Amino acid sequence: DNILLKSKFRGCLLGSLIGDCFGAPFEGDIMTSGGKVVLQKYFDKLEGAAFKGPIKTYTDDTAMTKCVAKSLTDKPAVDFKFMARLFVKEYFSEPRRGYGKNVVDVFAKLRSNKFDDIYKPANEQFAGMGSFGNGGAMRVSPLALYFHNNYQGMISAVSNATRITHTHKNAINGAVLQSMAVQQCLKLDPADKIDAQKFVNNLIEKMRMIEVDDEGLNIDNGTPYKEKLVDIQKLLDSGNDDTEEIIRILGNDIFALHSVPTAIFCFLRAQTPIPRITTDNRFRRSIQYAISLGGDTDTIASMTGSMAGAFLGDDYINKHLLRHCEFQKGMSEMADNLFAVLEDTNFT
Ligand code: R7I
Ligand code: MG
Ligand code: MG
Ligand code: MG
């Protein structure tokens, strides 16, 4: 019903915010067992009613997610040129949000070319290969919400929104996969136990249609996301909790291929208890687990958090945790605004 869906919209955007804000201080870390103890204490403290600490600031992941959400509420017909303008305006007003090293060149070119061709600057990245960073995937949650009832519309909008900065196939397909996972979370009843194998099977089925050899190159490794999804199933099945092994198989860096599947794994694995993560709350467990893998912690925790929030809804999120995040009220309002746009059109 609509009350649940509205709570899932908020949960999704707040989950992405909390993952970013809480994960950011650990970005680039290699997590030792000592580091995991520190992380457990960090979350225990943040969850406590009495704890007062400095506000946790968000990074580029949230800055760009806000732009995508604003673009959808201000121009519901989906205007990618407008979205590109918002990205550029946001970057030049607050450049120190931890953006990727190369994507900033795209913003500069978009601005100097006056948004003449919004896809040209991204296409020129990395000698014409396009970036395969996770910068497209990290900002897709508003699109998964907006197109929650329109699968093909979502795929097409996610591809076009990603291509503004990232044109490599792995960046686009990673963003598409992330949006599919969030969309599946929206459809699940939070009172039910997730069938993780089935959740991944559904993603494999969908990615089969996306990772087609449309250039007819017949190259090996033409279905990298499908292979990662199968790896997720094996890891879940084996109950392997060895961090180094998980990182070796799935990755934890800024490449879309080495972070989107990792986020999906973290979300699914955290539905049941994990050694050395002491909490009964599956939302917290998802984000804490994602951060405990180290590497690109803000982005992986943010993508994990958007799935956990889309599944469980915002009522499930500990409000003390939320209190520590910059822009938490604004993010909740953005979710409501997005929901209101869909209500106005009767969810068509
Ligand atoms: O993908 P992008 O927006 O970065 C997002 C990440 C997230 O973790 C954020 O939290 C933030 O910290 O950054 O930015 P890009 O600059 O497009 O890509 C990020 C990095 O990925 C680049 O600086 C490169 O190091 C690497 N990279 C590549 N390296 C070689 N060849 C991306 N694409 C390539 C490539 O094609
Ligand atoms: Mg970031
Ligand atoms: Mg960074
Ligand atoms: Mg990051």
XYZ file of C-alpha atoms and ligand atoms in Angstrom:
387
model
C 0.000 0.000 0.000
C 0.933 3.659 -0.236
C 1.964 4.100 3.398
C 4.485 1.296 3.130
C 5.778 2.506 -0.228
C 6.260 6.021 1.114
C 8.236 4.631 4.042
C 10.355 2.606 1.599
C 11.084 5.736 -0.481
C 12.372 7.505 2.637
C 14.230 4.433 3.829
C 16.017 4.139 0.508
C 17.262 7.730 0.335
C 18.067 7.840 4.062
C 19.902 4.526 3.763
C 22.057 5.929 0.994
C 22.749 9.054 3.092
C 23.647 7.151 6.275
C 25.930 4.760 4.402
C 27.758 7.676 2.807
C 28.076 9.765 6.009
C 29.121 6.857 8.237
C 31.320 5.172 5.644
C 33.227 8.277 4.540
C 35.672 8.436 7.500
C 36.841 4.898 6.634
C 37.295 5.380 2.865
C 40.460 3.676 1.671
C 41.004 1.801 4.936
C 42.180 -1.770 5.136
C 40.051 -3.251 7.901
C 41.968 -5.308 10.449
C 40.188 -7.163 13.251
C 41.143 -4.217 15.477
C 39.490 -1.896 12.977
C 36.305 -3.935 13.172
C 36.230 -3.587 16.952
C 36.595 0.187 16.546
C 33.757 0.119 14.010
C 31.488 -1.812 16.384
C 32.122 0.793 19.117
C 31.600 3.644 16.640
C 28.135 2.334 15.743
C 27.246 1.537 19.383
C 28.075 5.114 20.310
C 26.218 6.693 17.372
C 23.147 4.619 18.174
C 23.051 5.754 21.793
C 20.444 8.365 22.728
C 22.833 10.505 24.745
C 25.772 10.632 22.356
C 26.602 14.076 21.003
C 29.255 14.250 18.333
C 30.087 16.430 15.356
C 27.679 16.060 12.421
C 28.868 13.486 9.872
C 29.162 15.176 6.535
C 28.147 13.599 3.260
C 30.322 13.239 0.166
C 29.927 13.351 -3.639
C 27.729 10.236 -3.501
C 24.981 12.164 -1.709
C 25.700 15.463 -3.480
C 24.959 13.775 -6.825
C 22.029 11.714 -5.497
C 20.426 14.988 -4.392
C 20.830 16.342 -7.933
C 19.163 13.277 -9.464
C 16.245 13.534 -7.019
C 15.858 17.283 -7.608
C 15.986 16.793 -11.350
C 13.096 14.293 -11.167
C 10.901 16.445 -8.957
C 11.556 19.691 -10.846
C 11.275 18.153 -14.344
C 9.185 14.980 -14.054
C 9.455 14.307 -17.777
C 13.136 13.485 -17.028
C 15.383 16.087 -18.563
C 18.982 14.847 -18.742
C 20.372 18.204 -19.784
C 18.804 19.717 -16.676
C 20.290 16.880 -14.616
C 23.745 17.583 -16.113
C 23.364 21.267 -15.215
C 22.515 20.357 -11.629
C 25.606 18.115 -11.367
C 27.837 20.899 -12.630
C 26.247 23.595 -10.477
C 26.550 21.348 -7.422
C 30.195 20.500 -8.107
C 31.314 24.093 -8.623
C 29.459 25.312 -5.549
C 30.912 22.581 -3.283
C 33.880 20.980 -5.035
C 35.405 19.530 -1.873
C 33.034 16.647 -1.393
C 35.522 13.922 -2.340
C 34.684 13.527 -6.044
C 36.525 10.978 -8.199
C 39.824 12.251 -9.602
C 38.751 12.184 -13.244
C 35.046 12.989 -13.227
C 35.828 16.612 -12.369
C 37.182 17.052 -15.918
C 33.730 16.148 -17.227
C 32.142 18.886 -15.122
C 34.633 21.467 -16.413
C 34.027 20.475 -20.050
C 30.259 20.429 -19.675
C 30.422 23.946 -18.333
C 32.797 25.304 -20.972
C 30.836 23.639 -23.822
C 27.623 25.185 -22.407
C 25.937 21.749 -22.260
C 25.960 21.621 -26.032
C 26.379 17.834 -26.139
C 25.917 16.471 -22.619
C 27.368 13.053 -23.500
C 30.538 14.154 -25.296
C 32.783 15.044 -22.325
C 32.164 11.727 -20.552
C 32.850 9.861 -23.776
C 36.298 11.433 -23.988
C 37.380 10.177 -20.533
C 40.226 7.655 -20.357
C 41.265 8.096 -23.985
C 37.755 7.443 -25.266
C 37.097 4.353 -23.147
C 34.910 6.232 -20.679
C 35.166 5.863 -16.910
C 34.284 2.557 -15.290
C 34.133 4.113 -11.812
C 31.105 3.634 -9.584
C 30.050 7.302 -9.828
C 26.976 6.402 -11.889
C 25.861 3.569 -9.619
C 26.308 5.567 -6.410
C 23.586 8.079 -7.384
C 20.828 5.945 -8.974
C 18.477 5.374 -6.047
C 16.076 8.251 -6.911
C 15.653 6.740 -10.387
C 14.831 3.312 -8.939
C 12.174 5.016 -6.790
C 10.772 7.173 -9.553
C 10.509 4.222 -11.960
C 9.506 1.658 -9.337
C 6.599 0.555 -11.542
C 8.310 0.922 -14.903
C 11.203 -1.473 -15.407
C 12.110 -0.539 -18.995
C 11.765 3.158 -18.203
C 14.171 2.716 -15.303
C 16.808 0.906 -17.383
C 16.741 3.561 -20.052
C 16.763 6.509 -17.615
C 19.562 4.983 -15.517
C 21.690 4.463 -18.642
C 21.165 8.028 -19.818
C 21.755 9.511 -16.366
C 24.966 7.500 -15.977
C 26.313 8.395 -19.421
C 26.479 12.083 -18.433
C 29.683 11.197 -16.544
C 30.430 7.510 -17.212
C 30.208 5.838 -20.621
C 32.134 2.594 -20.057
C 29.849 -0.427 -20.283
C 30.807 -1.592 -16.796
C 29.868 1.772 -15.287
C 26.487 1.825 -17.048
C 25.668 -1.819 -16.363
C 26.759 -1.438 -12.738
C 24.352 1.485 -12.312
C 21.606 -0.536 -14.004
C 22.254 -3.496 -11.693
C 22.187 -1.274 -8.609
C 18.836 0.185 -9.691
C 17.405 -3.307 -10.310
C 18.443 -4.406 -6.832
C 16.790 -1.366 -5.220
C 13.652 -1.927 -7.282
C 13.473 -5.545 -6.115
C 13.846 -4.352 -2.504
C 10.892 -1.985 -2.938
C 8.678 -4.882 -3.976
C 9.558 -7.142 -1.017
C 7.448 -7.256 2.145
C 9.673 -6.187 5.063
C 7.865 -8.693 7.295
C 9.121 -11.590 5.160
C 12.491 -13.268 5.231
C 14.381 -12.620 1.979
C 15.184 -15.632 -0.177
C 18.696 -14.464 -1.063
C 19.335 -17.053 -3.774
C 16.085 -16.139 -5.497
C 16.868 -12.418 -5.148
C 20.156 -12.983 -6.992
C 18.572 -15.345 -9.541
C 16.158 -12.583 -10.485
C 19.087 -10.212 -11.004
C 20.907 -12.806 -13.113
C 17.825 -13.205 -15.316
C 17.600 -9.437 -15.800
C 21.323 -8.937 -16.439
C 21.181 -11.664 -19.079
C 19.197 -9.231 -21.227
C 21.559 -6.343 -20.466
C 24.966 -7.989 -20.867
C 24.453 -9.052 -24.451
C 27.278 -9.152 -26.933
C 25.735 -6.361 -28.985
C 28.987 -5.603 -30.743
C 29.352 -9.232 -31.786
C 32.913 -9.304 -30.456
C 32.514 -12.757 -28.986
C 35.033 -11.870 -26.296
C 35.664 -13.806 -23.125
C 34.366 -12.275 -19.967
C 31.516 -10.584 -21.812
C 29.168 -11.080 -18.856
C 31.228 -9.810 -15.887
C 28.228 -8.874 -13.739
C 26.569 -12.235 -14.227
C 29.774 -13.880 -13.060
C 29.905 -11.688 -9.963
C 26.268 -12.525 -9.207
C 27.069 -16.231 -9.379
C 30.012 -15.553 -7.038
C 27.592 -13.870 -4.615
C 25.395 -16.963 -4.633
C 28.379 -19.204 -3.913
C 29.595 -16.977 -1.072
C 26.139 -16.853 0.503
C 25.788 -20.586 0.120
C 29.170 -21.420 1.644
C 28.663 -19.068 4.593
C 32.226 -17.842 4.052
C 32.826 -14.801 6.258
C 36.488 -14.274 5.494
C 36.897 -10.588 4.629
C 40.028 -11.049 2.527
C 38.401 -13.805 0.495
C 35.269 -11.729 -0.094
C 37.362 -8.772 -1.234
C 39.428 -11.016 -3.500
C 36.305 -12.421 -5.157
C 33.960 -9.407 -5.252
C 36.271 -6.407 -4.738
C 35.873 -3.263 -2.622
C 37.265 -0.477 -4.806
C 35.952 2.448 -6.853
C 35.302 0.417 -10.022
C 31.598 -0.241 -10.540
C 32.337 -3.917 -11.175
C 34.206 -4.175 -7.871
C 31.614 -2.425 -5.726
C 28.007 -2.853 -6.924
C 28.007 -6.663 -6.553
C 29.776 -6.218 -3.205
C 26.970 -3.936 -1.999
C 24.338 -6.485 -3.064
C 26.250 -9.189 -1.216
C 26.524 -7.070 1.953
C 22.791 -6.334 1.953
C 21.832 -9.997 1.522
C 24.439 -11.381 3.913
C 23.358 -8.926 6.626
C 19.834 -10.350 6.742
C 21.217 -12.954 9.145
C 23.746 -12.518 12.001
C 27.412 -11.944 11.138
C 30.306 -12.836 13.463
C 31.730 -9.843 15.346
C 28.860 -7.527 14.356
C 26.729 -7.198 17.450
C 23.292 -5.815 16.653
C 19.813 -7.183 16.025
C 19.024 -4.400 13.588
C 19.392 -5.548 9.978
C 19.625 -2.004 8.657
C 22.567 -1.164 10.902
C 24.110 -4.587 10.271
C 24.010 -4.044 6.492
C 25.826 -0.718 6.679
C 28.267 -1.760 9.386
C 29.131 -4.887 7.423
C 29.681 -2.931 4.198
C 32.062 -0.554 6.005
C 33.841 -3.482 7.670
C 35.114 -4.611 4.264
C 37.136 -1.395 3.909
C 38.054 0.186 0.563
C 35.397 2.405 -1.022
C 33.394 2.394 2.217
C 31.237 5.482 1.641
C 29.992 4.259 -1.713
C 29.571 0.568 -0.900
C 27.816 1.387 2.389
C 25.632 3.945 0.621
C 24.558 1.478 -2.080
C 23.998 -1.228 0.569
C 22.054 1.223 2.723
C 19.758 2.216 -0.129
C 18.808 -1.456 -0.605
C 18.336 -2.070 3.126
C 16.225 1.084 3.483
C 14.144 0.269 0.387
C 13.434 -3.165 1.841
C 12.831 -2.259 5.499
C 11.432 1.283 5.243
C 12.350 4.334 7.307
C 10.370 3.304 10.421
C 12.879 0.508 10.896
C 15.881 2.864 10.936
C 17.228 3.832 14.367
C 16.509 7.559 14.659
C 19.570 8.152 16.830
C 21.794 6.978 13.981
C 20.042 9.301 11.581
C 20.441 12.299 13.882
C 24.200 12.382 13.222
C 23.922 12.870 9.467
C 24.143 16.146 7.607
C 21.002 16.831 5.507
C 18.885 14.061 7.084
C 15.742 16.226 7.159
C 16.314 17.388 3.601
C 16.791 13.848 2.345
C 13.542 12.736 3.937
C 11.772 15.659 2.256
C 13.308 14.745 -1.092
C 11.861 11.234 -0.754
C 8.441 12.699 0.068
C 8.645 15.106 -2.879
C 9.490 12.263 -5.230
C 6.572 10.283 -3.838
C 4.246 13.276 -4.272
C 5.177 13.609 -7.952
C 4.175 9.989 -8.497
C 0.977 10.422 -6.480
C 0.018 13.363 -8.706
C 0.275 11.146 -11.767
C -1.474 8.268 -9.974
C 1.697 6.121 -10.090
C 1.587 5.663 -13.841
O 33.396 7.118 -10.727
P 33.669 8.419 -10.086
O 32.545 9.400 -10.019
O 34.213 8.159 -8.629
C 33.366 7.754 -7.626
C 34.154 7.450 -6.400
C 33.293 7.082 -5.238
O 34.016 6.210 -4.394
C 33.073 8.400 -4.535
O 32.783 8.206 -3.168
C 34.379 9.142 -4.770
O 35.323 8.893 -3.778
O 34.871 8.626 -5.999
O 34.911 9.186 -10.689
P 35.942 8.851 -11.861
O 36.997 9.888 -11.717
O 35.247 8.740 -13.168
O 36.505 7.415 -11.498
C 37.124 7.206 -10.287
C 38.494 6.574 -10.491
O 38.322 5.278 -11.058
C 39.396 7.308 -11.469
O 40.014 8.418 -10.868
C 40.352 6.207 -11.861
O 41.322 6.031 -10.851
C 39.460 4.974 -11.881
N 38.986 4.680 -13.248
C 39.741 4.222 -14.236
N 41.037 3.932 -14.275
C 41.537 3.481 -15.446
N 40.796 3.328 -16.547
C 37.754 4.815 -13.720
N 37.694 4.470 -15.036
C 38.918 4.088 -15.370
C 39.487 3.612 -16.597
O 38.828 3.457 -17.647
Mg 32.164 9.740 -1.911
Mg 36.946 9.472 -2.566
Mg 33.449 6.346 -2.441
